[in-house]
Amino acid sequence: MDNPIGIVSCHLTFDTIDEAYDKVMAFGFDAVEWFERRDLFFSDEHRATEIRETSERLGIGNSYHAFYYDEWDLGRQDPAGAAAVLRRQITTAANLGADPMTIHLGSYDPNTGRDETMRRVVEAIEQAAFAAEEKSIVIAVENFTLCHGEFFLGDRTEDFDLLFGEVSSPAVGLNLDIGHANITGNLEELLTRFGDRLRNIHLHDTDGKTDGHAPPGEGTVDWPGLLDALKSIPYTGPINLEFHEKHGKFAECIAMIRSA
């Protein structure tokens, strides 16, 4: 299916996996991106297998959003340690039957420096890419924004210049977070320069200053222009909504995407 439309699970309210799937189907989604959280570890092989089997039975696609903080922060480890984290997450994604697996570049210690940390993280991703290829997992690296803190990586277009300049593996691509790019002001640039590496989209609106995760039309994103740009690439991969069900705008947003 071209452009399966899904929902990132942290934007649903649920207590059990079955309740989450009930909501996914009731809202009319084609897929769900499972966002790792501390009370719902998908690294538990039995839970991941149960989700994959449920997904296959219901005809609902799966993708996976890996942890990116604390001991999972790629930027706070040496390349070997970060690559080991990625390989564990790739195994989880494979158990989930996930396509793709979204990751963040992490953050940097000012004592180490931003440039050196980026070099280490890119090296780790390059090391882990072979494991992703073996398990048919796509690693989609998400662009970020500094409104979450001043030491995060992934807010600059140059970070992806380095990443895609060094890592040619087809298992590594871009997860374009529209709201984040609207804040950092590089949405058009990311699409223009890395459209051929685009593997996943997080769709939400922002006011250009804060990461409010609002429905389309409640921020400053140029949606007609963006959808036209995606058609011109053309992009046929997943689009995962990243605003909460409390807004009550899922059906309206799905219709907007489908009509485009």
GROMACS .gro file of C-alpha atoms in nm:
model
  260
    1MET     CA    1   0.000   0.000   0.000
    2ASP     CA    2   0.135   0.343  -0.094
    3ASN     CA    3   0.154   0.585   0.200
    4PRO     CA    4   0.008   0.371   0.478
    5ILE     CA    5  -0.123   0.617   0.737
    6GLY     CA    6  -0.050   0.532   1.099
    7ILE     CA    7  -0.044   0.675   1.448
    8VAL     CA    8   0.251   0.694   1.688
    9SER     CA    9   0.133   0.497   1.990
   10CYS     CA   10   0.228   0.759   2.253
   11HIS     CA   11  -0.049   0.978   2.108
   12LEU     CA   12  -0.315   0.724   2.201
   13THR     CA   13  -0.442   0.660   2.553
   14PHE     CA   14  -0.447   0.287   2.625
   15ASP     CA   15  -0.369   0.037   2.900
   16THR     CA   16  -0.332  -0.280   2.693
   17ILE     CA   17  -0.208  -0.372   2.347
   18ASP     CA   18  -0.557  -0.495   2.253
   19GLU     CA   19  -0.706  -0.159   2.351
   20ALA     CA   20  -0.446   0.018   2.137
   21TYR     CA   21  -0.531  -0.198   1.835
   22ASP     CA   22  -0.903  -0.140   1.890
   23LYS     CA   23  -0.841   0.236   1.871
   24VAL     CA   24  -0.609   0.208   1.571
   25MET     CA   25  -0.879   0.025   1.378
   26ALA     CA   26  -1.166   0.243   1.500
   27PHE     CA   27  -0.984   0.560   1.389
   28GLY     CA   28  -0.920   0.411   1.046
   29PHE     CA   29  -0.542   0.381   1.056
   30ASP     CA   30  -0.345   0.140   0.838
   31ALA     CA   31  -0.055   0.110   1.082
   32VAL     CA   32   0.084   0.192   1.424
   33GLU     CA   33   0.433   0.311   1.520
   34TRP     CA   34   0.508   0.160   1.858
   35PHE     CA   35   0.688   0.415   2.074
   36GLU     CA   36   0.901   0.246   2.339
   37ARG     CA   37   0.811   0.342   2.693
   38ARG     CA   38   0.932   0.220   3.030
   39ASP     CA   39   0.608   0.045   3.126
   40LEU     CA   40   0.575  -0.133   2.790
   41PHE     CA   41   0.912  -0.274   2.687
   42PHE     CA   42   0.899  -0.411   2.334
   43SER     CA   43   1.245  -0.556   2.393
   44ASP     CA   44   1.054  -0.833   2.570
   45GLU     CA   45   1.061  -1.092   2.290
   46HIS     CA   46   0.728  -1.250   2.386
   47ARG     CA   47   0.548  -0.913   2.387
   48ALA     CA   48   0.705  -0.814   2.057
   49THR     CA   49   0.608  -1.147   1.899
   50GLU     CA   50   0.251  -1.112   2.029
   51ILE     CA   51   0.227  -0.766   1.872
   52ARG     CA   52   0.365  -0.890   1.540
   53GLU     CA   53   0.118  -1.180   1.529
   54THR     CA   54  -0.174  -0.954   1.622
   55SER     CA   55  -0.069  -0.705   1.356
   56GLU     CA   56  -0.053  -0.978   1.091
   57ARG     CA   57  -0.392  -1.115   1.193
   58LEU     CA   58  -0.558  -0.772   1.176
   59GLY     CA   59  -0.376  -0.652   0.864
   60ILE     CA   60  -0.227  -0.354   1.052
   61GLY     CA   61   0.130  -0.246   0.972
   62ASN     CA   62   0.393  -0.205   1.241
   63SER     CA   63   0.684   0.033   1.281
   64TYR     CA   64   0.900   0.100   1.587
   65HIS     CA   65   1.027   0.413   1.761
   66ALA     CA   66   1.332   0.318   1.967
   67PHE     CA   67   1.444   0.474   2.294
   68TYR     CA   68   1.684   0.769   2.258
   69TYR     CA   69   1.764   0.884   2.611
   70ASP     CA   70   1.961   0.771   2.918
   71GLU     CA   71   2.151   0.449   2.842
   72TRP     CA   72   1.999   0.446   2.491
   73ASP     CA   73   2.140   0.790   2.401
   74LEU     CA   74   2.374   0.714   2.110
   75GLY     CA   75   2.567   1.036   2.156
   76ARG     CA   76   2.675   0.957   2.511
   77GLN     CA   77   2.861   0.637   2.420
   78ASP     CA   78   3.161   0.534   2.216
   79PRO     CA   79   3.090   0.400   1.866
   80ALA     CA   80   3.108   0.034   1.973
   81GLY     CA   81   2.865   0.089   2.261
   82ALA     CA   82   2.623   0.287   2.047
   83ALA     CA   83   2.637   0.023   1.773
   84ALA     CA   84   2.557  -0.244   2.033
   85VAL     CA   85   2.250  -0.046   2.143
   86LEU     CA   86   2.138  -0.018   1.782
   87ARG     CA   87   2.182  -0.390   1.719
   88ARG     CA   88   1.962  -0.470   2.022
   89GLN     CA   89   1.699  -0.229   1.894
   90ILE     CA   90   1.719  -0.382   1.545
   91THR     CA   91   1.646  -0.723   1.701
   92THR     CA   92   1.342  -0.574   1.875
   93ALA     CA   93   1.223  -0.420   1.549
   94ALA     CA   94   1.261  -0.756   1.374
   95ASN     CA   95   1.060  -0.931   1.649
   96LEU     CA   96   0.787  -0.668   1.605
   97GLY     CA   97   0.791  -0.708   1.228
   98ALA     CA   98   0.854  -0.333   1.216
   99ASP     CA   99   0.911  -0.131   0.902
  100PRO     CA  100   1.086   0.105   0.960
  101MET     CA  101   1.266   0.159   1.295
  102THR     CA  102   1.295   0.526   1.391
  103ILE     CA  103   1.594   0.643   1.595
  104HIS     CA  104   1.736   0.974   1.718
  105LEU     CA  105   2.099   1.078   1.686
  106GLY     CA  106   2.105   1.154   2.059
  107SER     CA  107   2.281   1.432   2.247
  108TYR     CA  108   2.638   1.542   2.309
  109ASP     CA  109   2.852   1.622   2.609
  110PRO     CA  110   2.994   1.976   2.569
  111ASN     CA  111   3.328   1.840   2.694
  112THR     CA  112   3.339   1.600   2.399
  113GLY     CA  113   3.202   1.849   2.150
  114ARG     CA  114   2.929   1.836   1.893
  115ASP     CA  115   3.140   1.753   1.586
  116GLU     CA  116   3.324   1.466   1.753
  117THR     CA  117   2.999   1.322   1.889
  118MET     CA  118   2.835   1.335   1.545
  119ARG     CA  119   3.136   1.154   1.399
  120ARG     CA  120   3.104   0.879   1.664
  121VAL     CA  121   2.728   0.838   1.615
  122VAL     CA  122   2.762   0.815   1.237
  123GLU     CA  123   3.034   0.552   1.284
  124ALA     CA  124   2.801   0.354   1.512
  125ILE     CA  125   2.515   0.369   1.261
  126GLU     CA  126   2.750   0.252   0.987
  127GLN     CA  127   2.859  -0.040   1.207
  128ALA     CA  128   2.497  -0.139   1.278
  129ALA     CA  129   2.375  -0.102   0.920
  130PHE     CA  130   2.485  -0.452   0.825
  131ALA     CA  131   2.273  -0.603   1.105
  132ALA     CA  132   1.976  -0.399   0.980
  133GLU     CA  133   2.030  -0.526   0.625
  134GLU     CA  134   2.050  -0.885   0.749
  135LYS     CA  135   1.716  -0.855   0.929
  136SER     CA  136   1.552  -0.644   0.655
  137ILE     CA  137   1.506  -0.351   0.893
  138VAL     CA  138   1.521   0.010   0.775
  139ILE     CA  139   1.674   0.256   1.024
  140ALA     CA  140   1.499   0.591   0.981
  141VAL     CA  141   1.694   0.870   1.152
  142GLU     CA  142   1.472   1.150   1.280
  143ASN     CA  143   1.551   1.521   1.258
  144PHE     CA  144   1.519   1.696   1.594
  145THR     CA  145   1.484   2.042   1.743
  146LEU     CA  146   1.662   2.227   2.022
  147CYS     CA  147   1.342   2.329   2.198
  148HIS     CA  148   1.390   2.001   2.391
  149GLY     CA  149   1.739   2.102   2.509
  150GLU     CA  150   2.049   2.273   2.371
  151PHE     CA  151   2.273   1.965   2.336
  152PHE     CA  152   2.067   1.745   2.103
  153LEU     CA  153   2.188   1.636   1.761
  154GLY     CA  154   1.982   1.623   1.444
  155ASP     CA  155   1.858   1.982   1.435
  156ARG     CA  156   2.098   2.080   1.155
  157THR     CA  157   2.078   1.984   0.790
  158GLU     CA  158   2.456   1.935   0.806
  159ASP     CA  159   2.406   1.641   1.044
  160PHE     CA  160   2.230   1.454   0.765
  161ASP     CA  161   2.490   1.565   0.511
  162LEU     CA  162   2.746   1.385   0.725
  163LEU     CA  163   2.525   1.083   0.793
  164PHE     CA  164   2.425   1.016   0.433
  165GLY     CA  165   2.766   1.115   0.303
  166GLU     CA  166   2.929   0.845   0.517
  167VAL     CA  167   2.655   0.577   0.528
  168SER     CA  168   2.538   0.458   0.188
  169SER     CA  169   2.353   0.150   0.313
  170PRO     CA  170   1.995   0.125   0.180
  171ALA     CA  171   1.900   0.022   0.534
  172VAL     CA  172   1.959   0.380   0.661
  173GLY     CA  173   1.731   0.670   0.569
  174LEU     CA  174   1.553   0.979   0.697
  175ASN     CA  175   1.251   1.001   0.922
  176LEU     CA  176   1.124   1.351   0.845
  177ASP     CA  177   0.951   1.503   1.145
  178ILE     CA  178   0.751   1.786   0.990
  179GLY     CA  179   0.687   1.970   1.315
  180HIS     CA  180   1.053   1.961   1.418
  181ALA     CA  181   1.168   2.087   1.078
  182ASN     CA  182   0.911   2.366   1.094
  183ILE     CA  183   1.075   2.485   1.417
  184THR     CA  184   1.432   2.459   1.290
  185GLY     CA  185   1.338   2.616   0.957
  186ASN     CA  186   1.490   2.346   0.735
  187LEU     CA  187   1.180   2.156   0.619
  188GLU     CA  188   1.216   2.249   0.252
  189GLU     CA  189   1.592   2.190   0.262
  190LEU     CA  190   1.560   1.842   0.414
  191LEU     CA  191   1.303   1.742   0.155
  192THR     CA  192   1.499   1.884  -0.136
  193ARG     CA  193   1.835   1.739  -0.038
  194PHE     CA  194   1.736   1.405   0.110
  195GLY     CA  195   1.405   1.318  -0.053
  196ASP     CA  196   1.563   1.006  -0.203
  197ARG     CA  197   1.653   0.886   0.150
  198LEU     CA  198   1.308   0.953   0.297
  199ARG     CA  199   1.175   0.639   0.471
  200ASN     CA  200   0.922   0.764   0.726
  201ILE     CA  201   0.726   1.079   0.813
  202HIS     CA  202   0.602   1.212   1.146
  203LEU     CA  203   0.314   1.445   1.069
  204HIS     CA  204   0.210   1.723   1.307
  205ASP     CA  205   0.194   2.100   1.313
  206THR     CA  206   0.380   2.350   1.530
  207ASP     CA  207   0.382   2.724   1.585
  208GLY     CA  208   0.744   2.740   1.467
  209LYS     CA  209   0.872   2.785   1.821
  210THR     CA  210   0.753   2.500   2.045
  211ASP     CA  211   0.701   2.130   1.979
  212GLY     CA  212   0.329   2.138   2.049
  213HIS     CA  213   0.230   1.838   1.832
  214ALA     CA  214  -0.084   2.002   1.698
  215PRO     CA  215  -0.310   1.882   1.415
  216PRO     CA  216  -0.247   2.025   1.065
  217GLY     CA  217  -0.388   2.375   1.031
  218GLU     CA  218  -0.328   2.471   1.394
  219GLY     CA  219   0.030   2.587   1.334
  220THR     CA  220   0.244   2.747   1.067
  221VAL     CA  221   0.329   2.454   0.835
  222ASP     CA  222   0.240   2.514   0.469
  223TRP     CA  223   0.045   2.191   0.418
  224PRO     CA  224  -0.057   2.234   0.052
  225GLY     CA  225   0.303   2.314  -0.038
  226LEU     CA  226   0.437   2.024   0.167
  227LEU     CA  227   0.197   1.770   0.016
  228ASP     CA  228   0.283   1.891  -0.332
  229ALA     CA  229   0.652   1.848  -0.253
  230LEU     CA  230   0.595   1.492  -0.132
  231LYS     CA  231   0.404   1.410  -0.451
  232SER     CA  232   0.688   1.547  -0.662
  233ILE     CA  233   0.953   1.322  -0.501
  234PRO     CA  234   0.735   1.097  -0.513
  235TYR     CA  235   0.710   0.957  -0.160
  236THR     CA  236   0.519   0.630  -0.117
  237GLY     CA  237   0.627   0.533   0.236
  238PRO     CA  238   0.447   0.551   0.572
  239ILE     CA  239   0.303   0.868   0.721
  240ASN     CA  240   0.255   0.850   1.098
  241LEU     CA  241   0.045   1.110   1.277
  242GLU     CA  242   0.200   1.263   1.588
  243PHE     CA  243  -0.077   1.454   1.761
  244HIS     CA  244  -0.297   1.323   2.040
  245GLU     CA  245  -0.639   1.167   2.003
  246LYS     CA  246  -0.778   1.430   2.243
  247HIS     CA  247  -0.771   1.678   1.950
  248GLY     CA  248  -1.034   1.474   1.768
  249LYS     CA  249  -0.881   1.548   1.425
  250PHE     CA  250  -0.765   1.206   1.305
  251ALA     CA  251  -1.039   1.153   1.044
  252GLU     CA  252  -0.994   1.503   0.907
  253CYS     CA  253  -0.617   1.459   0.875
  254ILE     CA  254  -0.643   1.115   0.711
  255ALA     CA  255  -0.888   1.262   0.458
  256MET     CA  256  -0.645   1.548   0.384
  257ILE     CA  257  -0.363   1.305   0.311
  258ARG     CA  258  -0.579   1.074   0.104
  259SER     CA  259  -0.718   1.359  -0.105
  260ALA     CA  260  -0.363   1.468  -0.188
   0.00000   0.00000   0.00000
